[in-house]
mmCIF file of C-alpha atoms in Angstrom:
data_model
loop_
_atom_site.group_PDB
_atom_site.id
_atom_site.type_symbol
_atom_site.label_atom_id
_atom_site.label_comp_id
_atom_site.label_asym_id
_atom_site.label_seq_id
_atom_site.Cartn_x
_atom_site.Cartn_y
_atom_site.Cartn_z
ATOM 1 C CA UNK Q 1234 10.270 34.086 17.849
ATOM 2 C CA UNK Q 1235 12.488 34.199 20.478
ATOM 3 C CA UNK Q 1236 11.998 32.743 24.417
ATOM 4 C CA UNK Q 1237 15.104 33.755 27.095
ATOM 5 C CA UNK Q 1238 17.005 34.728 24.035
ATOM 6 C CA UNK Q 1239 16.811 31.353 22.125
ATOM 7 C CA UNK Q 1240 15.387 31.138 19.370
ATOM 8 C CA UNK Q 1241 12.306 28.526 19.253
ATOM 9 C CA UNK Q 1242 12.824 25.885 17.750
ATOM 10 C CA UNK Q 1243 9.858 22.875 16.622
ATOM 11 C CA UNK Q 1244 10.483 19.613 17.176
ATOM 12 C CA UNK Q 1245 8.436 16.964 15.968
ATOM 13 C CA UNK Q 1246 8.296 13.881 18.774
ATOM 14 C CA UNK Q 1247 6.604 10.819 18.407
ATOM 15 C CA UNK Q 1248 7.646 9.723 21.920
ATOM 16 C CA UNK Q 1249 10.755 7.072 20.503
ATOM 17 C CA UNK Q 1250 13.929 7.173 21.915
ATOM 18 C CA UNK Q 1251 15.068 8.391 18.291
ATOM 19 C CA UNK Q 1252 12.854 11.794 18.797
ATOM 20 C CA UNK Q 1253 13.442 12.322 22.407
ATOM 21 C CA UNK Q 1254 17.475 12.165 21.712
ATOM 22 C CA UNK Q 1255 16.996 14.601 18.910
ATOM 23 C CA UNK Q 1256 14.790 16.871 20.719
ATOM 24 C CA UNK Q 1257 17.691 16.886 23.337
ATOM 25 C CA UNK Q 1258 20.341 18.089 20.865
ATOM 26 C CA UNK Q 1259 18.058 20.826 19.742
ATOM 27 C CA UNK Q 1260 17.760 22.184 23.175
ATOM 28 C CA UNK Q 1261 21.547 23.297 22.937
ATOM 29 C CA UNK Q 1262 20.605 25.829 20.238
ATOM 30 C CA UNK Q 1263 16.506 26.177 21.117
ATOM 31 C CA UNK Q 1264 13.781 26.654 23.222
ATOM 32 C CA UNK Q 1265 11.701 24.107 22.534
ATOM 33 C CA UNK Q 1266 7.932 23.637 21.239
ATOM 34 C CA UNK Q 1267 7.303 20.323 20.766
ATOM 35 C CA UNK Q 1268 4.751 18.600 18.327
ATOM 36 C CA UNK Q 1269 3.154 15.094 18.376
ATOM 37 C CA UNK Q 1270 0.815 14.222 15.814
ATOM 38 C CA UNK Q 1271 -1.729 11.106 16.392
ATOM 39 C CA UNK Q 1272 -2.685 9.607 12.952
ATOM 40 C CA UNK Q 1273 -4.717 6.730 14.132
ATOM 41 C CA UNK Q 1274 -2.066 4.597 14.541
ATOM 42 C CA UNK Q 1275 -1.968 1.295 16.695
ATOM 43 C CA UNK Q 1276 0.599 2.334 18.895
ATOM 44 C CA UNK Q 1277 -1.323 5.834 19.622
ATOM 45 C CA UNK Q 1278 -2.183 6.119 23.052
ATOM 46 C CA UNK Q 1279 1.413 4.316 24.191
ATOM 47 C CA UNK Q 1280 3.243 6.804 22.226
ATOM 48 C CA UNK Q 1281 1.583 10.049 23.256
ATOM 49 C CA UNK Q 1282 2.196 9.032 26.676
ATOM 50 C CA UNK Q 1283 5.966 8.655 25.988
ATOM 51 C CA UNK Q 1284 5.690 12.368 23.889
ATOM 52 C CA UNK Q 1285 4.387 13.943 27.587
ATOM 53 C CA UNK Q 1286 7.263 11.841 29.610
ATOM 54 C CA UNK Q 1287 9.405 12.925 27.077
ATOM 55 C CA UNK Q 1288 8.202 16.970 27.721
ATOM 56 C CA UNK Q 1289 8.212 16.669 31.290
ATOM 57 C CA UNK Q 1290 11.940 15.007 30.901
ATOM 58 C CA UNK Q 1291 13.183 18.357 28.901
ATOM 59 C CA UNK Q 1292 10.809 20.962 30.756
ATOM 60 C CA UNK Q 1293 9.147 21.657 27.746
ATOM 61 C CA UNK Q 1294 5.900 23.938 29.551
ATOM 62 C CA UNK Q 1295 2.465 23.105 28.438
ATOM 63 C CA UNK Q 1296 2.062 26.277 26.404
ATOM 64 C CA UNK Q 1297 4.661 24.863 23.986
ATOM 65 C CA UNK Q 1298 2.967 21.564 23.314
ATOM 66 C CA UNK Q 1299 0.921 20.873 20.798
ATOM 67 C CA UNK Q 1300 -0.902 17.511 19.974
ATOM 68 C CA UNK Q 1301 -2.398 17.660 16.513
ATOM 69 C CA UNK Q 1302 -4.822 14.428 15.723
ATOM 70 C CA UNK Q 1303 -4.834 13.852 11.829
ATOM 71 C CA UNK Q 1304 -6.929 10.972 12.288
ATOM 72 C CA UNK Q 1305 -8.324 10.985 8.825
ATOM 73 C CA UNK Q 1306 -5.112 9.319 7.349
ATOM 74 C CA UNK Q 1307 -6.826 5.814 9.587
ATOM 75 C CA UNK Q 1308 -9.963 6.459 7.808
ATOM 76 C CA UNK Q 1309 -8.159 6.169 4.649
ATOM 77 C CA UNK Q 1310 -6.440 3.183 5.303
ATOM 78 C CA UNK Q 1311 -4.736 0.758 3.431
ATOM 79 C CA UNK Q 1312 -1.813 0.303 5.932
ATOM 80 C CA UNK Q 1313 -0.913 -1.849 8.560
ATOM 81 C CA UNK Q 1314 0.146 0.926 11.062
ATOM 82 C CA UNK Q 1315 -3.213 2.382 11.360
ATOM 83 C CA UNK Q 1316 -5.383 -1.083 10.102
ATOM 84 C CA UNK Q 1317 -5.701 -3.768 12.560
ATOM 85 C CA UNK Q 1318 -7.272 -6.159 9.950
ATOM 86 C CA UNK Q 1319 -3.773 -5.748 8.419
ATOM 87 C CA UNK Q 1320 -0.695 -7.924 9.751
ATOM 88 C CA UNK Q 1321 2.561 -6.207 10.409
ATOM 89 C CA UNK Q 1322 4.763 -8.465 8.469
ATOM 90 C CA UNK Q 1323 8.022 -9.146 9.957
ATOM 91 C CA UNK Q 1324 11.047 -6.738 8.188
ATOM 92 C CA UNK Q 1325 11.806 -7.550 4.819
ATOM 93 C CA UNK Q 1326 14.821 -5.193 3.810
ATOM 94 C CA UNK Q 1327 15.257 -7.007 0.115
ATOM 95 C CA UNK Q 1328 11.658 -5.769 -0.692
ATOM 96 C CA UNK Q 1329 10.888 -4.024 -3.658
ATOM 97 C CA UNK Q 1330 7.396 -3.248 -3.402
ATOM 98 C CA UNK Q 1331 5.912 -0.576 -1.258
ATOM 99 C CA UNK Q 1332 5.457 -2.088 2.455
ATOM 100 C CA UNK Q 1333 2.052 -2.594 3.987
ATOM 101 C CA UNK Q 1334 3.324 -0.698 7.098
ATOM 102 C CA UNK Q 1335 3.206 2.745 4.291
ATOM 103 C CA UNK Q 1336 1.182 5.282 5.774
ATOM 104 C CA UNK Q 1337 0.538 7.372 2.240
ATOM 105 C CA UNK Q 1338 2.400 10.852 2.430
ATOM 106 C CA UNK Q 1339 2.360 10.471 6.440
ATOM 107 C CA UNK Q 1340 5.890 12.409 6.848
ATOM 108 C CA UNK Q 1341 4.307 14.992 4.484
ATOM 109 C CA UNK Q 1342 1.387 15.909 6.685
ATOM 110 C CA UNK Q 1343 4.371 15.724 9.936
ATOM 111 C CA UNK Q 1344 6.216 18.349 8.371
ATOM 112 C CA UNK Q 1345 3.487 20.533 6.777
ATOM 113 C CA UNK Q 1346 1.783 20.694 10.392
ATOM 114 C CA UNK Q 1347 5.316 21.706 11.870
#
């Protein structure tokens, strides 16, 4: 699918400065849909706030945003991103076991949606 002769191109954006640079760089060889996906995480409401600064910032027009809620990945639970019974522990980079802050198969689900 083309727009102005561009291809489209979808980025996913969480509303971090690491998704809003990228999303920038992709505008030099795309027009631009972008997606945020709400998974019941803590940070939710802050960071779909920053995705619509962030759409507004690259004139991304409503009709190319899409907010996808995949709330059920809360419901399953089991990590401290989406739990708020569950401590985020400070980092821990020597770690060998999987890290509370998991969300199972999360990035899965991001790309699958894209």
């Amino acid at each position: 699918m083309t727009t102005g002769g561009k291809p489209v191109g979808i980025a996913l954006v969480s509303g971090g400065m690491d998704s809003l640079v990228m999303a920038e760089f992709c505008t030099r060889e795309s027009d631009l849909a972008l997606l945020h996906v709400n998974y019941g995480q803590r940070t939710e409401a802050k960071e779909l706030s920053c995705f619509h600064a962030a759409a507004e910032h690259l004139k991304v027009p409503a009709s190319r945003r899409l907010v996808a809620d995949i709330g059920y990945l809360k419901r399953i639970g089991g990590s401290a991103l989406t739990d708020g019974g569950i401590d985020v522990p400070n980092a821990g980079l020597g770690r060998e076991e999987v890290p509370v802050t998991y969300v199972p198969f999360r990035n899965a689900h991001l790309v699958a949606i894209a």
